[in-house]
Short mmCIF file of C-alpha atoms in Angstrom, two decimals:
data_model
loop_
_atom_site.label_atom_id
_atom_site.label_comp_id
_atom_site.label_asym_id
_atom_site.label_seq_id
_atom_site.Cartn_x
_atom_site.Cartn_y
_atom_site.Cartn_z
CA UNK A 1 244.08 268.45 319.42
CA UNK A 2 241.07 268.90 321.75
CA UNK A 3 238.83 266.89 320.34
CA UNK A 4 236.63 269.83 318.92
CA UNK A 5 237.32 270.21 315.16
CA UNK A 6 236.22 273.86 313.63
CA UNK A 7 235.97 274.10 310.13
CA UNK A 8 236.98 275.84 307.97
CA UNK A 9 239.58 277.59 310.28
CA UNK A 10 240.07 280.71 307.48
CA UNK A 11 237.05 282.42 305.66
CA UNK A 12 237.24 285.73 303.38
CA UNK A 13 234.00 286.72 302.02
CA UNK A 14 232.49 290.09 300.97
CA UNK A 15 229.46 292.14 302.43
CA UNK A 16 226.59 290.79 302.34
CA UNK A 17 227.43 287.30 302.27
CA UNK A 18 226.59 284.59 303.92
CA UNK A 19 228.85 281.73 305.19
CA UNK A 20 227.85 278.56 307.68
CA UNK A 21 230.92 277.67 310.30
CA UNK A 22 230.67 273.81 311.47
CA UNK A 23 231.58 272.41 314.55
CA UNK A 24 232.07 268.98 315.60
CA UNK A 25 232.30 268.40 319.28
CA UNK A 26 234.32 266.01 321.57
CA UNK A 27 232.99 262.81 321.63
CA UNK A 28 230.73 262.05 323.82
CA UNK A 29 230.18 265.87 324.54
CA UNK A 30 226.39 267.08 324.28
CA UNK A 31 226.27 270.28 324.94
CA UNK A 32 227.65 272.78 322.04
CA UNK A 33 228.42 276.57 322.36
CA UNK A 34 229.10 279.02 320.31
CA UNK A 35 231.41 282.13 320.79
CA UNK A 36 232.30 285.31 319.00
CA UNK A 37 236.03 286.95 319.80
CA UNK A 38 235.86 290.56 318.10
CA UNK A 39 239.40 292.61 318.37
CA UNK A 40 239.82 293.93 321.90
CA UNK A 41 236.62 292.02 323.21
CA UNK A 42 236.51 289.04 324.73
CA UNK A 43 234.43 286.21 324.33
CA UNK A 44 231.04 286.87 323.47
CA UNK A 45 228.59 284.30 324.37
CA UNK A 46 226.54 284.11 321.30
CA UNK A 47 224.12 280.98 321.78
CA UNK A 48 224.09 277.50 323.48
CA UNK A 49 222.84 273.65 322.27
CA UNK A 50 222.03 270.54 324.24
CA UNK A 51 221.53 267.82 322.59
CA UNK A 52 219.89 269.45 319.55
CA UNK A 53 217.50 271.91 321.42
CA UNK A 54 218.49 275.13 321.62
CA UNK A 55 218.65 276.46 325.62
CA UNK A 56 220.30 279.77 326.17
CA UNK A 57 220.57 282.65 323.38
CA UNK A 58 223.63 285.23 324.12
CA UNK A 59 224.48 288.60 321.99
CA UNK A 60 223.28 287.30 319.11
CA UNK A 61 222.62 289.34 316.23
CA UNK A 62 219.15 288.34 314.86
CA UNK A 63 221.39 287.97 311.47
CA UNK A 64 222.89 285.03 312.53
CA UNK A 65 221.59 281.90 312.76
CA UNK A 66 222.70 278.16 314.21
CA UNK A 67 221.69 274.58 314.77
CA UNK A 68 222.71 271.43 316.64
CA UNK A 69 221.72 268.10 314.41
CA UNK A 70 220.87 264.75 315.53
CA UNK A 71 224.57 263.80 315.31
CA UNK A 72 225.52 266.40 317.28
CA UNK A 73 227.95 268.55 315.16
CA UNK A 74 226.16 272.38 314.98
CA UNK A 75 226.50 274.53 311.99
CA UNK A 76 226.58 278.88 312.94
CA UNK A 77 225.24 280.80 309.65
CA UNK A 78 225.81 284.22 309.53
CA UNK A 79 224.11 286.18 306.69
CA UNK A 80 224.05 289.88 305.33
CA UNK A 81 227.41 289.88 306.50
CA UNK A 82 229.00 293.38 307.63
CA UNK A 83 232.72 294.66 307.66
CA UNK A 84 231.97 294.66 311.84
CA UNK A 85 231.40 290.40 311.68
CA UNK A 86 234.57 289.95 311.04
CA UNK A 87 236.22 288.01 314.15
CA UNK A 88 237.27 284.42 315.51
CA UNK A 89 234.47 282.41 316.23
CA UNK A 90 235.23 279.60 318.56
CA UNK A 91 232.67 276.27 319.14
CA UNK A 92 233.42 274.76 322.52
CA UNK A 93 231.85 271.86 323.99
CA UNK A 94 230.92 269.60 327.41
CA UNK A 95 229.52 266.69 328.65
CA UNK A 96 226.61 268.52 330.27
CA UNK A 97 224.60 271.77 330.65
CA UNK A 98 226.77 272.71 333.55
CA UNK A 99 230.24 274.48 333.70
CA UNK A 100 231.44 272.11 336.32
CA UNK A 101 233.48 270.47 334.10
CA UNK A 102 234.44 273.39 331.79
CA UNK A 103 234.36 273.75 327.92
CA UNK A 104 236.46 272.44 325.28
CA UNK A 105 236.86 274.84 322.80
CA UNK A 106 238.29 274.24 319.26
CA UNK A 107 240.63 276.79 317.27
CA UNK A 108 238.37 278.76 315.74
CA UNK A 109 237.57 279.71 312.23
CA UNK A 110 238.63 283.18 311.73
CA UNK A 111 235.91 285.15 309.26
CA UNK A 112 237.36 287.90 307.40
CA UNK A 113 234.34 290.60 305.65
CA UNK A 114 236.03 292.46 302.65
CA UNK B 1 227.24 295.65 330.65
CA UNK B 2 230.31 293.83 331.31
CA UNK B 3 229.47 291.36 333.94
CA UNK B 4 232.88 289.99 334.00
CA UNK B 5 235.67 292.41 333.94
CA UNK B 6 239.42 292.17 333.76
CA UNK B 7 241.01 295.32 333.77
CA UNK B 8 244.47 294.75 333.29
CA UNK B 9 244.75 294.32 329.52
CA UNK B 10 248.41 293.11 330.06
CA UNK B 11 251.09 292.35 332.47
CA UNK B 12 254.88 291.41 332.68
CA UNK B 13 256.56 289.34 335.07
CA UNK B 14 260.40 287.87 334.79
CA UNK B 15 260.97 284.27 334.83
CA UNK B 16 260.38 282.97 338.85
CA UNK B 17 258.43 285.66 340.36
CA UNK B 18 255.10 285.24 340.82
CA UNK B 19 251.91 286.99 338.23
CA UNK B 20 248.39 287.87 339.66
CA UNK B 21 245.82 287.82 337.42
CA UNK B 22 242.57 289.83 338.30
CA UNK B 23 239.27 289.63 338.18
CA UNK B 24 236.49 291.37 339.02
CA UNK B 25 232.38 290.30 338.37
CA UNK B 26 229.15 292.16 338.75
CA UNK B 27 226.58 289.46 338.58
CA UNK B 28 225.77 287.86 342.30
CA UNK B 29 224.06 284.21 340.80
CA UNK B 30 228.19 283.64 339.38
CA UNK B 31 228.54 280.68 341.70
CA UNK B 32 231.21 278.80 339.41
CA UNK B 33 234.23 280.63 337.93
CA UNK B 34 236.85 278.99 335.84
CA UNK B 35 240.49 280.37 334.01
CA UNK B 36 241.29 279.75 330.50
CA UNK B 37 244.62 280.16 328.95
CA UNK B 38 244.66 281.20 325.06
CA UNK B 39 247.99 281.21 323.12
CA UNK B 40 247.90 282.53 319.46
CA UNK B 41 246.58 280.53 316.87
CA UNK B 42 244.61 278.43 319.16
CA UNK B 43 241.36 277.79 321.22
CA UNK B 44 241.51 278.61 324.64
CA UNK B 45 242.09 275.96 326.81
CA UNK B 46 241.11 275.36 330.81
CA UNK B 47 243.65 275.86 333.44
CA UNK B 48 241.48 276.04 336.87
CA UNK B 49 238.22 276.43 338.48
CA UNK B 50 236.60 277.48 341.61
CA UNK B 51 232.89 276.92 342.84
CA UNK B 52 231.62 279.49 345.06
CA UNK B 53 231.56 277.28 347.88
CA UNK B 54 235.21 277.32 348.44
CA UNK B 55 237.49 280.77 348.76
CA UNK B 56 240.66 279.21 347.67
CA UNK B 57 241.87 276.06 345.17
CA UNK B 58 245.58 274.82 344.21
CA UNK B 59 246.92 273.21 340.95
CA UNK B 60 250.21 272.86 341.04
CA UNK B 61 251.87 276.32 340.01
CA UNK B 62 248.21 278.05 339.93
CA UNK B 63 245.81 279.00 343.09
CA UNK B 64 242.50 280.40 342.10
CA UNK B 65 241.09 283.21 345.16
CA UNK B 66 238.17 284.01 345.38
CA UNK B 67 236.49 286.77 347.77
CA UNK B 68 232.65 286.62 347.42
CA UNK B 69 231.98 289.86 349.06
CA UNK B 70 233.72 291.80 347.00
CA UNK B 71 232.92 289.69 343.79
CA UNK B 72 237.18 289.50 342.91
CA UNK B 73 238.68 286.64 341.88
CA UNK B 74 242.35 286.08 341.22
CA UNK B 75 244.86 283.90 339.65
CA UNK B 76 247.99 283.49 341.15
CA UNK B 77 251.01 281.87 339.23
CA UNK B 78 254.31 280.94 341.23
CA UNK B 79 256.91 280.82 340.19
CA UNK B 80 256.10 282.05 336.53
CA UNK B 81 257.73 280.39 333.52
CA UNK B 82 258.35 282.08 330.03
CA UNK B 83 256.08 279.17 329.02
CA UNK B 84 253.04 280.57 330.48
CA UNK B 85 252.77 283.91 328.35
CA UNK B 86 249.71 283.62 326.84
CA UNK B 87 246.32 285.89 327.31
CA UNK B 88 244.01 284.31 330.40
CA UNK B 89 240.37 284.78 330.47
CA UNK B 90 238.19 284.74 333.30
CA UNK B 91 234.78 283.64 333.24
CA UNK B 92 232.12 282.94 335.15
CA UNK B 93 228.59 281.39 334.72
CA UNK B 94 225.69 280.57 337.38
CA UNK B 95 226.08 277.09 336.86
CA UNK B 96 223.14 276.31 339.15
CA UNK B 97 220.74 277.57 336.76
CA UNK B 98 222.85 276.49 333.66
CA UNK B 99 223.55 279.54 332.02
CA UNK B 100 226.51 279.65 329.65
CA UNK B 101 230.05 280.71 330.86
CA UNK B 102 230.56 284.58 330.56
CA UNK B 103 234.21 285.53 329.86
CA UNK B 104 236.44 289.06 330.43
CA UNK B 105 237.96 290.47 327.74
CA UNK B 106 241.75 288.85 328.92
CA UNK B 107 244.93 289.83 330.04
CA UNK B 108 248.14 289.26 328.02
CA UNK B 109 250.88 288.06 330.63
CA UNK B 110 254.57 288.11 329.42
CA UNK B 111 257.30 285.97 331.26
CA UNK B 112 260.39 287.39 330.43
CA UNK B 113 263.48 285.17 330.94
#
């Protein structure tokens, strides 16, 4: 367990859908990232929280949507969704804005578009 | 544009000899570069690190190169275990000015025994 809980790991929806992902980071951890693994692509940065504000904004489609609340955990909505969203979407988190000391990442919640 | 590339989409190694993991970036602000391991099923999970500063680091059965001028960076696992099949990422970020890590697309190493 790495201290980042994802939920809900599976998801099967149908086009045009929307879902919301959750994330809960390590404790203590303020920082909160988001990242989208398509098949054969890596990990796409999609967009970044610290400590509820929002700070850096990756490939993001303008479709999807996320937020970090005052508790810390950070919810990813995804709407209008498309055959091409399905993917594993991975929350990591760390301590500070920096990658000095790495990300935690949890296992994912794997989105399936029907 | 991939700024972070890994262009070996897999390798195989037997059980003892050593696996080299590439990596090549584009993007000269990288100044901190880290390795993830990802096995199926689960989140990928740190291994080692490197700041820019420093051309070489050691953890135990893993050494992380680095060679600024020609922006390639390289893992280096001796001896190799059947244990350590997984896919590793690279990634780097420019942690200076905080930007988010950016990651390769991975290479699948299989240990064979």
């Amino acid at each position: 367990d790495s201290g980042v809980t994802q939920t809900p790991k599976h998801l099967i929806t149908a086009t045009g859908q929307r879902v919301t992902l959750r994330c809960s980071p390590r404790s203590g951890d303020l920082s909160v990232y988001w990242y989208q693994q398509s098949l054969d692509q890596g990990l796409q940065f999609l967009i970044q929280y610290y400590n509820g504000e929002e700070r850096a904004k990756g490939n993001i489609l303008e479709r999807f949507s996320a937020q970090q609340f005052p508790d810390l955990h950070s919810e990813l909505n995804l709407s209008s969704l498309e055959l091409g969203d399905s993917a594993l979407y991975f929350c990591a988190s760390s301590p500070v804005l920096g990658t000095v000391y790495g990300y935690t990442f949890g296992s994912g919640t794997r989105l399936t578009v029907v | 544009d991939q700024q972070v590339k890994q262009n070996s989409p897999s390798l195989s190694v037997q059980e003892g000899r050593i696996s080299i993991l590439n990596c090549d970036y584009t993007n000269s602000m990288f100044d901190y570069f880290l390795w993830y391991k990802k096995y199926p099923a689960e989140g990928p999970t740190f291994l080692i690190s490197i700041s820019s500063i420093k051309d070489k680091n050691e953890d135990g059965r893993f050494t992380v190169f680095l060679n600024k001028s020609a922006k390639h960076l390289s893992l280096h696992i001796v001896p190799s275990q059947p244990g350590d099949s997984a896919v590793y990422f690279c990634a780097a970020s420019a942690n200076q000015a905080g930007t988010a890590l950016i990651f390769g697309k991975g290479t699948t190493l299989s240990v064979s025994s």
